[in-house]
mmCIF file of C-alpha atoms and ligand atoms in Angstrom:
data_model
loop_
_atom_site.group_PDB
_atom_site.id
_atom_site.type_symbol
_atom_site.label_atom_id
_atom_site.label_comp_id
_atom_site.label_asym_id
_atom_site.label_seq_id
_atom_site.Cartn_x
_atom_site.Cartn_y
_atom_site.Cartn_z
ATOM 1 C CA UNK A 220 -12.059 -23.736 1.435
ATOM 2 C CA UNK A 221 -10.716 -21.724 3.916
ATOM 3 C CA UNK A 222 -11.035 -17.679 3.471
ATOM 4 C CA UNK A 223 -8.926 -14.974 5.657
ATOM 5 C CA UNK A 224 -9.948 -11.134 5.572
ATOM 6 C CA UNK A 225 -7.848 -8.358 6.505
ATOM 7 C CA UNK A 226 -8.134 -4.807 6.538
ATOM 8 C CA UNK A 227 -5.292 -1.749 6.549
ATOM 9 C CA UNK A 228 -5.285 1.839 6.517
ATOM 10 C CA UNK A 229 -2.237 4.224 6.658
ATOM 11 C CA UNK A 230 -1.300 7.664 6.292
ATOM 12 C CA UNK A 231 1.394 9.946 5.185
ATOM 13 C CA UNK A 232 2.587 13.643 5.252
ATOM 14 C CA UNK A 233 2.758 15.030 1.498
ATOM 15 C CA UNK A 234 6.137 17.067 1.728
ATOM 16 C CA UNK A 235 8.251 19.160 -0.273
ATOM 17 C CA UNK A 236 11.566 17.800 -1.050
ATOM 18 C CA UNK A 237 10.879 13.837 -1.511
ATOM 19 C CA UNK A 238 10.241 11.941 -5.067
ATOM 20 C CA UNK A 239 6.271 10.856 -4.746
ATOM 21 C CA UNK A 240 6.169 7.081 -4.349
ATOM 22 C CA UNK A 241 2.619 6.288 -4.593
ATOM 23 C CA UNK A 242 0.776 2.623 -5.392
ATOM 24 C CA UNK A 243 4.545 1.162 -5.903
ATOM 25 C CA UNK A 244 4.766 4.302 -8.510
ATOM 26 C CA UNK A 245 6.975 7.028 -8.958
ATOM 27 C CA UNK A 246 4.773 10.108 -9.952
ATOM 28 C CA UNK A 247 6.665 13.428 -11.035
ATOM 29 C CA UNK A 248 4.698 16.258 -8.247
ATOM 30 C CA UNK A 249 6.859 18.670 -5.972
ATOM 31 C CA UNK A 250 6.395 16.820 -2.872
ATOM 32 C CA UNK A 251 6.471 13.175 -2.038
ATOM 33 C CA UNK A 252 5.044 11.405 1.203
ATOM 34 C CA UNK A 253 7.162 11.751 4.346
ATOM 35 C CA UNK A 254 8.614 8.502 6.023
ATOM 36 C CA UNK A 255 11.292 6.235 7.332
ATOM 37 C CA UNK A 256 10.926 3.890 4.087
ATOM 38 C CA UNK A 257 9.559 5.691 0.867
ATOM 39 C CA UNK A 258 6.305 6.325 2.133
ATOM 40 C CA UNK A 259 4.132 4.882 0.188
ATOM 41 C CA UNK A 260 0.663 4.874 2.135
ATOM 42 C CA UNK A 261 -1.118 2.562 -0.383
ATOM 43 C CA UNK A 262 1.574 -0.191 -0.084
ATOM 44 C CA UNK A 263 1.535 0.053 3.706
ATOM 45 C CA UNK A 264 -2.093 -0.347 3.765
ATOM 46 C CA UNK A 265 -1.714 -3.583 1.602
ATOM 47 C CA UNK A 266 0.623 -4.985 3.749
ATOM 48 C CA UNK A 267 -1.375 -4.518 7.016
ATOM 49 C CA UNK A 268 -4.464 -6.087 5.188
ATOM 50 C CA UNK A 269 -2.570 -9.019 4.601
ATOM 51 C CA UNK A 270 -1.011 -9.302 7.975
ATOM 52 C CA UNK A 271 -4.239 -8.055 9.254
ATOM 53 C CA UNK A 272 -5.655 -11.131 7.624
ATOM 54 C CA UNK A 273 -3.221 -13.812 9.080
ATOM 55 C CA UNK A 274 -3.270 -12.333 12.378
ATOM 56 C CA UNK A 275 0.539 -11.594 12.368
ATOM 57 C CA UNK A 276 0.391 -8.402 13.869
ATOM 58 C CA UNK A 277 1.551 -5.373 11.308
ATOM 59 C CA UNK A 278 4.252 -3.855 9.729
ATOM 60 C CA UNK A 279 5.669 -1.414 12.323
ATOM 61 C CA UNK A 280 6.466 -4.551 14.044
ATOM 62 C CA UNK A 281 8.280 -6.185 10.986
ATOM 63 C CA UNK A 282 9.879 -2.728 9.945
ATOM 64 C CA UNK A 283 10.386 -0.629 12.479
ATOM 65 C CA UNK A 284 10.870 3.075 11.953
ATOM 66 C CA UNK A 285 13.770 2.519 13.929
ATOM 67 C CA UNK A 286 15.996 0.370 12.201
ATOM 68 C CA UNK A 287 18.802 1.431 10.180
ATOM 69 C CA UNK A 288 18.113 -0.815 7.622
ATOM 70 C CA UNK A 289 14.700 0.090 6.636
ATOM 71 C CA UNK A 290 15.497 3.913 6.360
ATOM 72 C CA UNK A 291 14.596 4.978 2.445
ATOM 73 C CA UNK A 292 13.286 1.231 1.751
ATOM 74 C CA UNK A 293 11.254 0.746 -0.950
ATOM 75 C CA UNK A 294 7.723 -0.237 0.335
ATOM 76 C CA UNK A 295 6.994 -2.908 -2.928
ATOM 77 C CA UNK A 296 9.829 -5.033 -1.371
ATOM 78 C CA UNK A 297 8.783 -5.133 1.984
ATOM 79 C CA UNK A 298 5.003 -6.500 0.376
ATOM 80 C CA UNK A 299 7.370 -8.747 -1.545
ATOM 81 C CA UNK A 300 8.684 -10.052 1.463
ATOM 82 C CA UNK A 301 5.694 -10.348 3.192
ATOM 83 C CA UNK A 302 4.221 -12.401 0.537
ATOM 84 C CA UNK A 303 7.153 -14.848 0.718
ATOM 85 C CA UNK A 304 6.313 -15.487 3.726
ATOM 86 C CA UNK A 305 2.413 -16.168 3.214
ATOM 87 C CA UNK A 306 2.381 -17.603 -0.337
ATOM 88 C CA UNK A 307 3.117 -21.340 0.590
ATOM 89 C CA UNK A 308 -0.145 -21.683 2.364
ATOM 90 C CA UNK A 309 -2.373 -17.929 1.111
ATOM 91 C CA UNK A 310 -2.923 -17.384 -2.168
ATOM 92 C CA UNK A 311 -4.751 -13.617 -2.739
ATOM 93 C CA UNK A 312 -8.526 -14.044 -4.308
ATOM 94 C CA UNK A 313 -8.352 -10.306 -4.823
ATOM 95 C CA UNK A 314 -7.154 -6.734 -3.174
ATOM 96 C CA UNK A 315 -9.456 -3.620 -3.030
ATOM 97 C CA UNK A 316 -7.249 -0.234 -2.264
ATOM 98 C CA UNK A 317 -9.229 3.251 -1.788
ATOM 99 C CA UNK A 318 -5.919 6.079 -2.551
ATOM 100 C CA UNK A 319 -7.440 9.210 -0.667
ATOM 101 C CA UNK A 320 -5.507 11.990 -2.348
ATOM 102 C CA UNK A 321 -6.324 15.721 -3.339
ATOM 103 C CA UNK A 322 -3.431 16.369 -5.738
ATOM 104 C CA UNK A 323 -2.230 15.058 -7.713
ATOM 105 C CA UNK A 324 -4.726 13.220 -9.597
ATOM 106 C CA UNK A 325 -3.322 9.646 -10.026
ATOM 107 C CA UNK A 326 -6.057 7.783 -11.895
ATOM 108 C CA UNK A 327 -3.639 7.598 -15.392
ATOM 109 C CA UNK A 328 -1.324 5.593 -13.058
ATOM 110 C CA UNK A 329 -3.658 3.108 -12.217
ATOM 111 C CA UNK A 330 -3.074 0.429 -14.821
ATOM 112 C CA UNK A 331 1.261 1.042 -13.624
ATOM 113 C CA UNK A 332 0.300 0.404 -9.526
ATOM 114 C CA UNK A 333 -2.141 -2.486 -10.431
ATOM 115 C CA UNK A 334 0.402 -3.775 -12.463
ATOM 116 C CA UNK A 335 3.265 -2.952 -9.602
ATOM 117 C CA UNK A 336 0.856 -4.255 -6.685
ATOM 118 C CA UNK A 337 -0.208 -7.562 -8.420
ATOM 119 C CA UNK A 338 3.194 -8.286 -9.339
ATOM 120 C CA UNK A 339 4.936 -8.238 -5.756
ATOM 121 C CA UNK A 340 2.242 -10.359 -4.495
ATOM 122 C CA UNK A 341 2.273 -13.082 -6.931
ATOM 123 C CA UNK A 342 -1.610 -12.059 -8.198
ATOM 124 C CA UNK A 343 -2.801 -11.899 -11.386
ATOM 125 C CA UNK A 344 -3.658 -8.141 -12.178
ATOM 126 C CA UNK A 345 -7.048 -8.784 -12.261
ATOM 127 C CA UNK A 346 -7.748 -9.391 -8.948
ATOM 128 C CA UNK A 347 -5.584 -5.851 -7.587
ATOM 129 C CA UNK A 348 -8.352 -2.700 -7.645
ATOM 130 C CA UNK A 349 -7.554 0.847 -7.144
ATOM 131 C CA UNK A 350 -9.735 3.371 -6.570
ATOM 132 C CA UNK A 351 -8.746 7.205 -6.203
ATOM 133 C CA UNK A 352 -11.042 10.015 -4.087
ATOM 134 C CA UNK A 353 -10.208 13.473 -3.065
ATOM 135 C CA UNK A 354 -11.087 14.417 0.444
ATOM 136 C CA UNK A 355 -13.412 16.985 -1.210
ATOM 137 C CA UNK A 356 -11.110 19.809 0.104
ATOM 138 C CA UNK A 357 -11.737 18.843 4.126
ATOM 139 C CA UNK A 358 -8.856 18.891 6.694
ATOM 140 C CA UNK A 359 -5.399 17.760 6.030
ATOM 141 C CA UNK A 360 -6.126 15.725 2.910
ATOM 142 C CA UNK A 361 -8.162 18.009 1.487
ATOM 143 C CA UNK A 362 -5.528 20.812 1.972
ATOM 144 C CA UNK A 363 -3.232 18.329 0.231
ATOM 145 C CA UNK A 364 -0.830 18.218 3.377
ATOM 146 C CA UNK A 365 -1.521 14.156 3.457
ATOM 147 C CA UNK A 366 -2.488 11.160 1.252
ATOM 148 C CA UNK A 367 -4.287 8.361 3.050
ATOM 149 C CA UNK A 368 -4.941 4.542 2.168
ATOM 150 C CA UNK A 369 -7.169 2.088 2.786
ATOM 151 C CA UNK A 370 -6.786 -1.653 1.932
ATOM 152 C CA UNK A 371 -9.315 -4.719 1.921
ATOM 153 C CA UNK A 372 -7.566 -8.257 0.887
ATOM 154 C CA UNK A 373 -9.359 -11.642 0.746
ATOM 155 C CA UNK A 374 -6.854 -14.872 0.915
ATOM 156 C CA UNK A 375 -7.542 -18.227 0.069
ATOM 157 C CA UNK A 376 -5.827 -21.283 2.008
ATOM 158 C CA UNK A 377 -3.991 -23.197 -1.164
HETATM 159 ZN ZN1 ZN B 679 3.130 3.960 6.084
#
């Protein structure tokens, strides 16, 4: 049985003026993360662990902040796509997501982004955790100008 481990982290600015996309949810707040696609820190960091895993570089390189074409993409497609391309040889034994996040609090969207997360990779919700901190008030997180993610996924060859 062959095993591959990959980690991600990513970080975005919390901004007034853009819908929070969060975990592959939509949460009502009066900002939303800053970026070229929606944002969505936890989903990046997902998709860099699995990269991360495979050795296939990350996902600046497959969706550059550059290109026309990504600008206001949703970040559960891109994991979508990046699954495609894994999921004839990968299969995910599980996904373990820290959400670093002062406000707002997101645990009563948990169930909706394991849901959301396990779905776009093909995994059985069971194996997606999320876990939500605050940064206990310090620096930019903790002044809520920025939500940060980390991501830890295991793969299994099929
Ligand atoms: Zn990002």
């Amino acid at each position: 049985m062959s095993l591959r481990i990959g980690i991600g982290f990513d970080i975005h600015r919390l901004v007034a003026g853009r819908p929070l996309v969060i975990g592959g949810v939509t949460v009502p707040f009066e900002k939303g993360l800053l970026g070229h696609s929606d944002g969505d820190a936890v989903i990046h960091a997902v998709c860099d662990a699995i990269l991360g895993a495979l050795g296939r570089g990350d996902i600046g390189q497959l969706y550059p902040d550059t290109a026309e074409e990504t600008r206001g993409m949703c970040s559960l497609t891109m994991l979508r796509e990046i699954m495609e391309t894994v999921a004839r040889d990968y299969e995910i034994v599980n996904i373990d997501i820290n959400c670093i996040c002062e406000k707002p609090r997101l645990s009563s969207y948990r169930a909706d982004m394991v849901d959301a997360i396990a779905r776009a990779c093909g995994a059985d919700p069971s194996a997606v955790s999320v876990k939500f901190r605050t940064h206990e008030g310090l620096g930019e997180i903790g002044a809520g100008d920025a939500v940060a993610a980390q991501a830890v996924v295991l793969l299994r060859k099929r």
